[in-house]
């Protein structure tokens, strides 16, 4: 059976559909750090990530995050041990020591609510 244009197009469409989602922005690994705003209002946060081995500042950013949304940071840590400090303009602050791991499959989720900042690491 000789392939015709109709068979080729339908096969090609199925192949492309099968790959959708695999080539996203985060195809290189897990997002290193995600900050979620679960507070009742928009929050402005300041995050600092410092490598513990040499005190190098890897990230120093301020972001305004709307309610029920997130701010993500890619490729910040790259396998090193770090100290993460997150503070809000309302006076909340918390510190966490964390390592991304060599496989780039680990991430850090930071949750900001009205009364606290919590950290939880995860493996994707």
Tab-separated table of C-alpha atoms in Angstrom, residues 32 74-81 100:
chain	number	residue	atom	x	y	z
A	32	UNK	CA	13.588	25.482	40.979
A	74	UNK	CA	14.018	28.575	36.745
A	75	UNK	CA	17.593	27.299	37.006
A	76	UNK	CA	18.550	29.222	40.117
A	77	UNK	CA	20.239	26.614	42.276
A	78	UNK	CA	21.707	23.964	39.916
A	79	UNK	CA	22.659	21.343	42.479
A	80	UNK	CA	24.124	23.548	45.199
A	81	UNK	CA	23.205	23.964	48.858
A	100	UNK	CA	18.280	21.342	44.331
